Amino acid sequence: MKLTGSEILIECLKREGVKTIFALPGGVVLKIFDMLHQQTDIEVVLTRHEQGAGHMAEGYAKATGKAGVCLVTSGPGMTNVITALADAYMDSVPLVCFSGQVSTSLIGNDAFQEADNIGLSRPCTKYNFLVKDVNDLATTIKEAFYIATTGRPGPVLVDIPKDVSMAKAEFTYPSSVAIRGYNPTYEGNKWQIKQAAEAIMKAKKPILYVGGGVVFSGASKELLELAEMTQIPVDMTLMGLGAFPGEHTQSMGMMGMHGTYCANMAVHYSDLVIAVGARFDDRVTGKVSEFCPYAKVIHIDIDPTSIRKNINVDIPIVGDCKSVLRELNQILKATVNGDQRELRKPWWDQIREWQQAHPLAYQQEPEGAIKPQHVVKRLYELTKDRDPIISTDVGQHQMWTAQYFKLAKPNRWLTSGGLGTMGFGFPAAMGAQAAFRNRLVLCVAGDGSVQMNMQEMATAVVSKLPVKVIILNNRFHGMVRQWQDLFYEGRYASSYLDTTPDFVKLAEAYGAVGLRANKVTDLDAVLKEAIATDKPVVVDVPTYPYENCYPMIPAGGCNHEMILEDPPELKRRMAGAPSTGSNEDKDTILTA
Amino acid sequence: MEHIISVTVENKFGVLSRVAGLFSGRGFNIESLSVAPTLDPSMSQMTIVTSGDDRIVEQIVKQLNKLIDVIKVVDLNESEFVSRETALIKVHTKSEDRAEALRIADIFRANVIDSTPSTYTIEVTGDPKKIEAIINLLQPLGIKELIRTGRVAIAREAIRPAVSQPKKVARE
C-alpha cells in the first residue's frame, strides 16, 4: 500500500519506538501535523518556542538514553531550534530533528519562510539530510536514527520539503543500515588495553577522570568495578556527574573550573590520568600546558578526534567505554594481587588531607539571607530518597548544583556543558518528565537564565508535566557578576537584572503553582510543599546576591592554583554591601 | 609542513561544503583543492594540499575521517607519491616575442592550445616548481591571464624486485 510522506514519517517513528515528540507547527509541516493528529501512538508535546522543543528532546534523550525527537517548521522554526542542535552537538546528545522545507520546486527561490536548513545546521549537527524524493524518506529516517545513536551520539537533522510530505510512495522500513563512510569503533585495541592495565598496575598516584561518555555508553557498572578493584579515586567532569556514585568514598566530586579542591589537586599531582569518555575541555584542563604535568595519560574515547586534540596522550584507546572498561577489568582481575587499599594508602592519605584542608563550604546565618548553596543542599537532602532527575540552567546555580547535589546514578543529570546554554534547564526537565511521568523531576535555575525559556511554562501546564523549578533568585546574572567582581573591579556592566518579574505571580498567571521562601526557616517547608504538589511548581528563593562560587580556577589558570574564597580586596569592597537583593536596595547594589 | 591529503568521498551534493566547512570552522588551511569523480561514479576523489604541524595534520585526517560522507583518507606524505598540476597561461605577445614564447614552451614541453595574432595560450603540466619556473620566464613577455588546477597526487606503487625465473636444473 502506498503512503504519503507524512504517514511514512509517523510509521518510521513508531518502528524506532518513539513515544513522544516535541513540536511546533507551521505552513510546510501542516500535513505531518494533520497525520499526527489522527493517531494515538505518538504523543505530541506542543511547545511555545522551537528552542524549547529542541531542549525538551535533549532532556528526553539524556534521561532515557534514547534519541529525542523534535519537529519544527521551515525558516524561523529552523533558526529557532539551532541553539538546541548546537547544544546537543557539543554534549553528544542523540537527537533527531525533523524540519519542514518549502516545496522542492521553490527551494532556492527565497520563498516565504525559506531558509537553507542544511547549510544552517551543517556545523552544529553530526549529519543532516535533505529528502528530495519521497521514495528515499524511510531509508533516510532509518539512517538518521542510526547515526544519531551510534558511535559518539549527536543531533541529526532531516529536512522534509512540503511536497515530499504529501507525495506517496510504497512503504518499506529497512531492517539494517550500511553507510560505507561511517563505521564507529566499539572494540578497543587489545594491545593498547594491555598497556593501559600495565600502566595502572605500575602507577602510584593514579586518578580516573570520567566524563559524559561513560553515561552515554552505560558503563557505570564497569567504572565502579574498576575503581573499587584498583582503589583509584574518581574525578568527574560536569557532564560525567552521576557516572559514579557521588556519595561513594572514592568520589572526589566534580573537577575543573569550579571543581572541588581535592579533585583538582589530585589530577594535578597524579602520575597516571585515566580519562574515560571525556575530552579535555578547557574548563577542565585550565592551562593546557600545565595540566597534570607529572602524569602519563590513558585516554579512552569512542571519538578518535577527541584524542590528542587538546593534550598529548601516552596510551590512546579508541572504543566504547563500556566494552573497553570491561576488557580492562578482565585483565586487571587476573593481575591485581595484594591489598590495593594497602598499596594506595600513601596516595589516599594525601587525598584525605586535601579533602579536609578545603572541603566545599558556605556560611549560612540562621537569621541572614538565604545562601544559594544551602538551597541546593536542602533540596538534595529532602529528595535524595526519591531518586530524582535534576536539570540546571547555566551559571552559578549550575555549579552549586553540580557541587552539592550528589547524584547516585547516571541519566539523572541534565545540564548544558559544552555550549553553556542558558534557558536549557526548564525545557530539558520537561522533556525528562514527558519520558517518566511518575518520577520526580527538578530544575534548579537562576533568575536570569530561567527567563530565557519562561514561555514553556504554558507547555508544562497544558501537557501536564509537573516539573519543580527552584529559582535561586539573586537578581543578577550571577556568574557574570562574579567575574566582574573578581576581574573587572566590581563594575556591574549589564549584570544586574533590575526588574525581575514576580515569579510566583508569573507561575500563577500560567496556571502553575508559585511558592516563595523568604527566610531560611521557611525553606524546608516550601520545598516539601513543592515536591508534594502534583502540578508544575515554581519556587522563588531570594538568595544572597553577592555569593561567589568557589573553588574557582581563573580561565587559563593552573588546576592547583584555585581561588578558594573572596580575595581580601573584594571582601573590603563588599563590607558595606546590602545583604539582600530586594528592590529597596537597588541603588546600593548599583553603586556597590 | 605541507601535506597532501587524498580523500575519497561520496559523490553527492553538499559533500564539498562539508569538507570546506570543516577546514574553515576549525581554522585549518587549504592551499589547494581539486575534486572529480573516480572510476566508480558514486565516489569522488579530492586532493587537498594543506599545511600544519604533526598535531594539526593528525587532527585534519581524523576530522575528515569523522565526516560521514568521507570514505577514505590518506595522508600521502606518509609514503612516496607523485603530484602534478596543470596551468593554462595566456601570454600577450608582441610580434618580436612570439618566437621566444614558443621556445620557452618547448623547453618545458608545454603545448600551445590556442593562438591569436597577439596571444598564445600555453598548457603546461608538472610539479609546482616547474609551473613556477615557466611563469617566471613568461612573465617578462606579459601574462594576460593565468589559471592553475591545484595539485593532484597519487601514491607511488611500492617497488618490488623483478620476478626472477627459478633456475632450471639442466637435465643431463
XYZ file of C-alpha atoms in Angstrom, chain A:
592
model
C 0.000 0.000 0.000
C 1.212 3.458 -0.822
C 1.566 6.009 1.977
C 2.144 9.750 1.941
C 5.468 11.127 3.156
C 3.779 12.241 6.392
C 2.413 8.770 7.046
C 5.781 7.245 6.263
C 7.392 9.588 8.804
C 4.948 8.501 11.500
C 5.366 4.805 10.667
C 9.146 5.201 10.889
C 8.869 6.907 14.291
C 6.761 4.012 15.544
C 9.303 1.464 14.300
C 12.008 3.406 16.143
C 9.982 3.158 19.343
C 9.326 6.890 19.624
C 6.528 7.609 22.107
C 6.798 11.393 22.422
C 7.852 14.179 20.101
C 8.268 17.868 20.849
C 6.911 20.031 18.112
C 5.587 23.363 16.891
C 3.634 23.576 13.618
C 3.944 25.890 10.621
C 2.911 26.124 6.979
C 5.098 23.483 5.379
C 4.659 20.815 8.065
C 0.872 21.044 8.314
C 0.398 17.744 6.504
C 2.637 16.000 9.024
C 0.758 17.559 11.958
C -2.528 16.610 10.340
C -1.476 12.972 10.268
C -0.084 13.135 13.810
C -3.456 14.455 14.918
C -5.179 11.354 13.569
C -3.167 8.791 15.505
C -2.629 7.999 19.183
C 0.635 6.036 19.368
C 2.852 9.078 19.445
C 2.228 11.912 21.870
C 2.855 15.402 20.521
C 4.024 17.911 23.113
C 3.270 21.322 21.667
C 5.929 23.766 22.771
C 5.764 27.547 22.742
C 9.090 28.088 21.004
C 11.235 25.790 18.852
C 14.253 26.202 21.128
C 12.105 24.712 23.888
C 11.229 21.778 21.619
C 14.909 21.121 20.979
C 15.906 21.248 24.650
C 12.951 19.059 25.645
C 14.106 16.460 23.127
C 17.580 16.739 24.682
C 16.228 16.255 28.197
C 14.239 13.260 26.988
C 17.363 11.799 25.386
C 19.628 12.391 28.369
C 17.173 10.817 30.791
C 16.251 7.802 28.638
C 19.466 7.244 26.691
C 17.337 7.022 23.527
C 17.137 9.551 20.714
C 14.954 12.584 21.432
C 12.768 13.762 18.569
C 11.582 17.256 17.671
C 9.678 18.627 14.709
C 9.819 22.241 13.532
C 8.740 24.244 10.534
C 10.896 25.905 7.897
C 12.582 29.298 8.125
C 12.214 30.765 11.628
C 11.220 27.375 13.046
C 14.556 26.042 11.913
C 16.632 29.019 13.015
C 14.992 28.870 16.445
C 15.957 25.249 17.001
C 19.615 25.819 16.050
C 20.687 26.638 19.625
C 19.371 23.276 20.788
C 21.110 21.469 17.931
C 24.401 23.191 18.715
C 23.940 22.314 22.398
C 23.248 18.664 21.573
C 26.255 18.553 19.261
C 28.614 19.851 21.943
C 27.271 17.477 24.596
C 26.885 14.424 22.301
C 23.130 14.110 22.804
C 21.314 11.740 20.418
C 18.664 13.842 18.744
C 16.677 13.578 15.524
C 15.208 16.875 14.393
C 12.716 16.979 11.549
C 12.413 20.338 9.857
C 9.917 21.426 7.236
C 11.167 22.873 3.991
C 9.437 24.708 1.166
C 8.427 22.569 -1.800
C 11.298 21.244 -3.897
C 10.232 23.431 -6.829
C 10.644 26.541 -4.666
C 13.968 25.718 -2.969
C 16.479 28.442 -3.704
C 13.821 30.963 -4.772
C 13.725 32.903 -1.486
C 10.225 31.549 -0.923
C 8.141 32.511 2.129
C 9.711 31.081 5.297
C 12.525 29.514 3.324
C 15.935 29.035 4.886
C 18.901 26.912 3.870
C 18.278 24.388 6.628
C 21.103 22.131 5.515
C 23.602 24.975 5.364
C 22.416 26.418 8.685
C 22.621 23.154 10.569
C 25.745 21.697 8.965
C 28.257 22.958 11.555
C 26.034 22.026 14.510
C 24.804 18.550 13.591
C 26.518 15.202 13.311
C 24.858 14.812 9.910
C 21.945 16.255 8.006
C 19.728 15.130 5.145
C 17.547 16.932 2.631
C 14.965 14.454 1.364
C 14.144 15.327 -2.240
C 12.263 12.158 -3.138
C 9.573 10.540 -1.008
C 10.927 7.122 -2.031
C 14.096 7.880 -0.042
C 12.275 9.028 3.103
C 12.090 5.765 5.064
C 15.740 4.857 4.413
C 16.812 8.371 5.343
C 14.946 8.287 8.651
C 16.413 4.897 9.481
C 19.889 6.270 8.774
C 19.185 9.394 10.802
C 18.333 7.397 13.941
C 21.284 5.101 13.345
C 23.769 7.982 13.037
C 22.282 9.899 15.989
C 22.512 6.981 18.414
C 25.674 5.106 17.424
C 29.345 5.974 17.835
C 29.662 9.316 19.584
C 25.987 10.291 19.671
C 24.810 13.602 18.279
C 21.997 15.520 16.623
C 20.856 14.669 13.091
C 18.568 16.854 11.013
C 16.124 15.558 8.400
C 14.802 18.342 6.182
C 11.495 17.447 4.514
C 10.074 19.652 1.737
C 6.322 20.176 1.770
C 5.693 18.243 -1.458
C 7.676 15.272 -0.150
C 5.456 15.135 2.942
C 2.414 14.939 0.639
C 3.697 12.679 -2.162
C 3.034 8.931 -1.971
C 5.416 6.024 -2.004
C 5.459 2.328 -1.198
C 6.489 1.961 2.462
C 9.160 -0.496 3.473
C 11.301 0.107 6.526
C 14.847 -1.124 6.069
C 15.930 -3.594 8.729
C 19.569 -2.584 8.685
C 21.797 0.304 7.720
C 25.088 0.244 5.868
C 26.927 3.541 5.390
C 30.353 2.927 3.909
C 31.884 6.106 5.333
C 30.583 5.545 8.872
C 31.858 2.624 10.941
C 32.388 3.625 14.583
C 34.955 1.600 16.500
C 33.469 -0.106 19.557
C 36.139 -2.631 20.489
C 39.349 -1.149 21.840
C 42.729 -2.279 20.586
C 43.727 -5.253 22.744
C 47.410 -4.373 22.834
C 46.643 -0.834 23.952
C 44.286 -2.085 26.670
C 47.052 -4.357 27.925
C 49.418 -1.400 28.003
C 46.827 0.537 29.986
C 46.463 -2.286 32.503
C 50.220 -2.389 32.974
C 50.384 1.369 33.479
C 47.635 1.126 36.098
C 49.495 -1.618 37.956
C 52.657 0.471 37.986
C 51.103 3.794 38.963
C 51.495 5.133 42.483
C 49.105 8.069 42.228
C 46.530 7.241 39.569
C 43.263 9.097 39.045
C 40.178 8.312 36.991
C 38.873 11.304 35.055
C 35.425 10.381 33.776
C 33.071 12.277 31.503
C 29.726 12.078 29.769
C 30.906 9.234 27.536
C 30.563 6.868 30.493
C 26.937 7.912 30.930
C 26.025 7.524 27.259
C 27.747 4.169 26.877
C 26.122 2.867 30.070
C 29.479 1.975 31.578
C 28.807 2.994 35.200
C 28.881 -0.581 36.468
C 32.202 -1.272 34.775
C 33.600 2.005 36.099
C 32.562 1.175 39.649
C 34.136 -2.248 39.349
C 37.390 -0.791 38.028
C 37.557 1.914 40.685
C 36.833 -0.442 43.586
C 39.126 -3.172 42.371
C 42.083 -0.830 41.952
C 41.175 1.689 44.678
C 41.641 4.615 42.315
C 39.934 7.923 43.187
C 37.349 9.199 40.688
C 37.129 12.752 39.351
C 34.038 13.599 37.339
C 33.542 16.287 34.742
C 30.359 18.340 34.739
C 28.896 16.011 32.107
C 30.147 12.921 33.912
C 28.256 13.584 37.164
C 26.195 10.532 38.019
C 28.543 8.169 36.183
C 29.997 7.292 39.589
C 28.003 7.484 42.846
C 28.522 10.958 44.319
C 28.423 9.676 47.910
C 30.947 6.902 47.287
C 34.091 7.238 49.410
C 36.210 7.180 46.257
C 34.294 10.014 44.607
C 36.222 13.282 44.505
C 33.220 15.100 43.063
C 33.455 17.449 40.152
C 36.767 18.622 38.722
C 37.602 21.688 36.658
C 36.981 25.402 36.939
C 34.556 25.067 39.869
C 35.551 21.557 40.855
C 36.430 20.520 44.378
C 39.854 21.305 45.781
C 40.793 17.665 46.160
C 39.589 16.707 42.662
C 41.792 19.336 41.069
C 44.799 18.765 43.329
C 44.574 15.020 42.746
C 44.624 15.352 38.984
C 47.434 17.900 39.111
C 49.731 15.749 41.252
C 48.791 12.342 39.894
C 51.218 10.167 37.982
C 48.592 8.473 35.821
C 45.430 10.085 34.459
C 42.898 7.589 33.133
C 40.473 9.633 31.042
C 37.278 7.768 30.206
C 34.722 9.293 27.838
C 35.986 12.817 28.463
C 37.514 15.297 26.065
C 39.948 17.523 27.994
C 37.752 20.581 27.663
C 39.372 23.905 28.581
C 37.039 24.225 31.586
C 38.633 21.050 32.927
C 42.266 21.443 31.922
C 42.734 25.130 32.633
C 46.150 25.981 31.245
C 46.706 23.069 28.861
C 50.490 23.114 29.020
C 50.383 22.616 32.790
C 47.564 20.117 33.027
C 48.616 17.006 35.003
C 52.327 17.767 34.441
C 53.591 14.659 36.231
C 51.240 12.132 34.707
C 51.113 9.601 31.950
C 47.753 9.821 30.205
C 45.464 6.980 29.143
C 42.564 8.226 27.039
C 39.560 6.019 26.289
C 37.070 7.577 23.871
C 34.860 6.445 21.029
C 35.699 9.566 19.015
C 39.244 9.441 17.586
C 39.255 13.223 17.097
C 38.962 13.735 20.873
C 42.279 12.007 21.356
C 45.339 14.249 21.147
C 43.124 17.214 20.241
C 43.980 19.245 23.326
C 46.687 17.326 25.146
C 49.234 14.692 24.373
C 48.180 11.121 25.184
C 50.505 8.243 26.028
C 48.062 5.364 25.656
C 45.144 6.192 23.347
C 42.296 3.677 23.167
C 39.567 4.306 20.621
C 36.456 2.402 21.561
C 33.221 2.299 23.503
C 33.821 2.995 27.217
C 31.733 0.015 28.294
C 33.487 -2.586 26.192
C 36.961 -1.158 26.816
C 36.445 -0.965 30.600
C 35.050 -4.480 30.641
C 38.127 -5.783 28.885
C 40.441 -3.720 31.072
C 38.734 -5.106 34.180
C 39.222 -8.645 32.963
C 42.953 -8.161 32.548
C 43.247 -6.380 35.884
C 41.253 -9.038 37.692
C 43.834 -11.585 36.643
C 46.797 -9.421 37.616
C 45.732 -7.452 40.695
C 47.392 -9.020 43.689
C 47.888 -7.904 47.213
C 45.696 -5.460 49.049
C 45.110 -2.465 46.798
C 43.977 -0.481 49.823
C 47.321 -1.007 51.440
C 49.159 -0.272 48.212
C 47.343 3.004 47.628
C 47.458 4.161 51.226
C 50.031 6.944 50.789
C 48.053 8.370 47.868
C 44.774 8.180 49.764
C 46.362 9.781 52.832
C 47.387 12.684 50.648
C 43.900 12.921 49.133
C 42.158 12.849 52.515
C 44.479 15.626 53.594
C 43.374 17.757 50.628
C 39.743 16.895 51.303
C 39.996 18.003 54.911
C 42.009 21.107 54.106
C 39.385 22.638 51.819
C 36.027 20.903 51.712
C 33.137 22.610 49.940
C 31.834 25.167 52.411
C 29.491 28.100 52.879
C 28.268 30.136 55.810
C 24.526 30.123 56.425
C 23.487 32.562 59.155
C 20.237 31.339 60.763
C 18.707 34.820 60.552
C 20.554 36.065 57.468
C 19.834 35.992 53.762
C 19.437 32.557 52.256
C 22.636 31.206 50.752
C 22.147 29.575 47.359
C 24.309 26.568 48.287
C 22.043 25.975 51.251
C 19.001 25.750 48.990
C 20.671 23.119 46.809
C 21.863 21.206 49.839
C 18.409 21.170 51.434
C 16.828 20.193 48.113
C 19.257 17.298 47.906
C 18.620 16.128 51.467
C 14.863 16.322 51.020
C 14.677 14.495 47.687
C 17.549 12.018 47.560
C 15.408 9.083 48.590
C 13.138 9.630 45.613
C 15.907 9.221 43.012
C 15.058 12.487 41.257
C 16.095 13.694 37.821
C 17.612 17.158 38.077
C 18.310 19.757 35.438
C 20.019 23.118 35.602
C 20.464 26.196 33.505
C 23.883 27.750 33.165
C 25.716 29.881 35.679
C 26.461 29.973 39.387
C 23.397 27.926 40.325
C 24.548 25.231 37.900
C 27.960 24.983 39.548
C 26.479 24.921 43.045
C 24.086 22.178 41.991
C 26.986 20.235 40.474
C 28.873 20.629 43.759
C 26.153 19.939 46.314
C 23.583 17.724 44.615
C 25.253 14.327 44.732
C 23.978 12.003 42.051
C 23.871 8.318 42.774
C 23.124 7.088 39.273
C 23.626 8.132 35.643
C 20.923 9.657 33.420
C 19.620 11.812 36.290
C 21.659 14.870 35.431
C 20.540 17.231 32.676
C 22.803 20.186 32.136
C 24.291 22.137 29.288
C 28.043 21.685 29.455
C 29.836 22.390 26.211
C 27.713 25.172 24.784
C 26.652 26.589 28.161
C 23.114 27.361 27.025
C 21.113 29.495 29.429
C 17.451 28.544 29.202
C 18.284 24.859 28.811
C 17.198 23.602 32.208
C 13.478 24.182 32.333
C 12.574 22.638 28.943
C 15.096 19.821 29.467
C 13.368 18.931 32.739
C 10.043 18.870 30.911
C 11.488 16.525 28.281
C 12.607 14.131 31.015
C 9.250 14.412 32.738
C 7.492 13.546 29.465
C 9.556 10.350 29.354
C 8.986 9.485 33.026
C 5.592 10.800 34.068
C 5.801 9.391 37.589
C 9.303 10.426 38.522
C 10.292 13.500 40.489
C 11.912 15.964 38.087
C 13.606 19.056 39.476
C 15.101 22.063 37.793
C 17.456 24.408 39.581
C 17.551 27.675 37.679
C 18.803 31.197 38.015
C 16.509 34.188 37.756
C 18.449 35.244 34.661
C 18.515 32.033 32.685
C 15.022 30.799 33.543
C 13.615 33.844 31.770
C 15.194 32.709 28.524
C 12.599 29.952 28.097
C 9.938 31.011 30.598
C 7.255 30.712 27.887
C 7.438 26.924 28.207
C 5.561 27.212 31.496
C 2.453 27.090 29.303
C 3.642 23.786 27.823
C 4.248 22.371 31.298
C 0.733 23.269 32.385
C -1.072 22.149 29.233
C 0.900 18.935 28.727
C 0.751 18.149 32.472
C 4.471 17.997 33.087
C 4.737 18.637 36.838
C 8.371 19.740 36.993
C 9.573 21.641 40.042
C 11.567 24.743 39.183
C 13.628 26.163 42.015
C 14.842 29.645 41.138
C 17.899 30.848 43.036
C 16.958 34.478 42.691
C 19.869 36.839 43.246
C 18.590 39.450 40.805
C 21.856 39.178 38.910
C 23.430 37.264 36.102
C 25.374 35.814 38.986
C 28.336 34.280 37.219
C 28.836 37.429 35.174
C 28.687 39.443 38.387
C 31.225 37.112 39.995
C 33.690 37.637 37.124
C 33.086 41.381 37.273
C 33.826 41.349 40.994
C 36.964 39.293 40.529
C 38.381 40.586 37.252
C 36.625 43.858 36.380
C 36.932 45.760 39.659
C 33.287 45.309 40.521
C 31.806 47.240 37.623
C 28.450 45.505 37.106
C 28.045 46.068 33.378
C 24.627 44.717 32.373
C 24.644 42.011 35.001
C 22.063 43.497 37.392
C 18.593 42.493 36.278
C 16.643 45.321 37.938
C 13.073 44.340 37.078
C 12.952 40.633 37.750
C 9.332 39.551 37.473
C 7.388 38.259 40.445
C 7.930 34.575 39.649
C 5.126 33.468 41.957
C 2.563 35.610 40.163
C 4.038 34.626 36.826
C 3.612 30.933 37.616
C 0.057 31.561 38.732
C -0.673 33.538 35.567
C 0.242 30.442 33.564
C -1.910 28.229 35.768
C 1.044 26.684 37.593
C 1.764 26.860 41.314
C 4.042 29.607 42.625
C 5.742 29.442 46.024
C 8.318 31.585 47.735
C 10.737 31.013 50.588
C 11.708 34.328 52.140
C 13.563 33.052 55.197
C 15.939 30.204 55.869
C 13.412 28.808 58.324
C 10.726 28.646 55.606
C 12.905 26.847 53.130
C 12.266 23.212 54.060
C 8.533 23.628 54.334
C 8.297 25.371 50.973
C 10.470 22.801 49.231
C 8.434 19.976 50.762
C 5.223 21.580 49.608
C 6.605 21.922 46.095
C 7.683 18.294 45.979
C 4.289 17.158 47.181
C 2.394 19.199 44.578
C 1.244 17.296 41.526
C 1.495 20.295 39.185
C 4.255 22.378 37.698
C 5.680 24.469 40.539
C 7.923 27.492 40.576
C 9.722 28.083 43.850
C 11.203 31.557 44.051
C 14.034 31.730 46.563
C 15.569 35.192 47.007
C 19.196 34.496 47.831
C 22.189 36.480 48.999
C 23.160 38.328 45.810
C 26.925 38.550 46.291
C 27.682 34.923 46.990
C 30.545 33.682 44.835
C 31.133 30.167 43.628
C 34.383 28.620 44.885
C 36.767 26.923 44.344
C 37.490 28.715 41.113
C 40.321 28.337 38.639
C 40.538 31.569 36.657
C 40.265 30.938 32.904
C 43.669 29.805 31.648
C 44.938 29.186 35.190
C 46.526 26.035 36.582
C 44.496 23.370 38.335
C 46.420 23.552 41.600
C 46.070 27.328 41.829
C 42.475 27.746 42.874
C 40.783 30.780 44.357
C 39.134 29.385 47.491
C 37.336 32.427 48.868
C 36.735 36.095 48.144
C 40.126 37.795 47.764
C 40.867 40.360 50.546
C 40.249 43.422 48.392
C 36.883 42.076 47.291
C 35.970 41.433 50.923
C 36.851 45.050 51.724
C 34.740 46.297 48.846
C 31.831 44.100 49.887
C 31.894 45.139 53.540
C 29.194 47.759 53.038
C 27.080 45.832 50.556
C 23.447 45.118 51.359
C 22.520 41.659 52.476
C 19.566 41.124 50.187
C 18.697 41.923 46.639
C 15.279 43.389 47.293
C 14.097 46.360 45.304
C 14.681 48.886 48.077
C 18.388 48.183 47.884
C 18.587 48.807 44.175
C 20.620 51.976 44.432
C 23.085 50.464 46.825
C 23.518 47.469 44.564
C 24.301 49.573 41.542
C 26.839 51.657 43.376
C 28.407 48.794 45.274
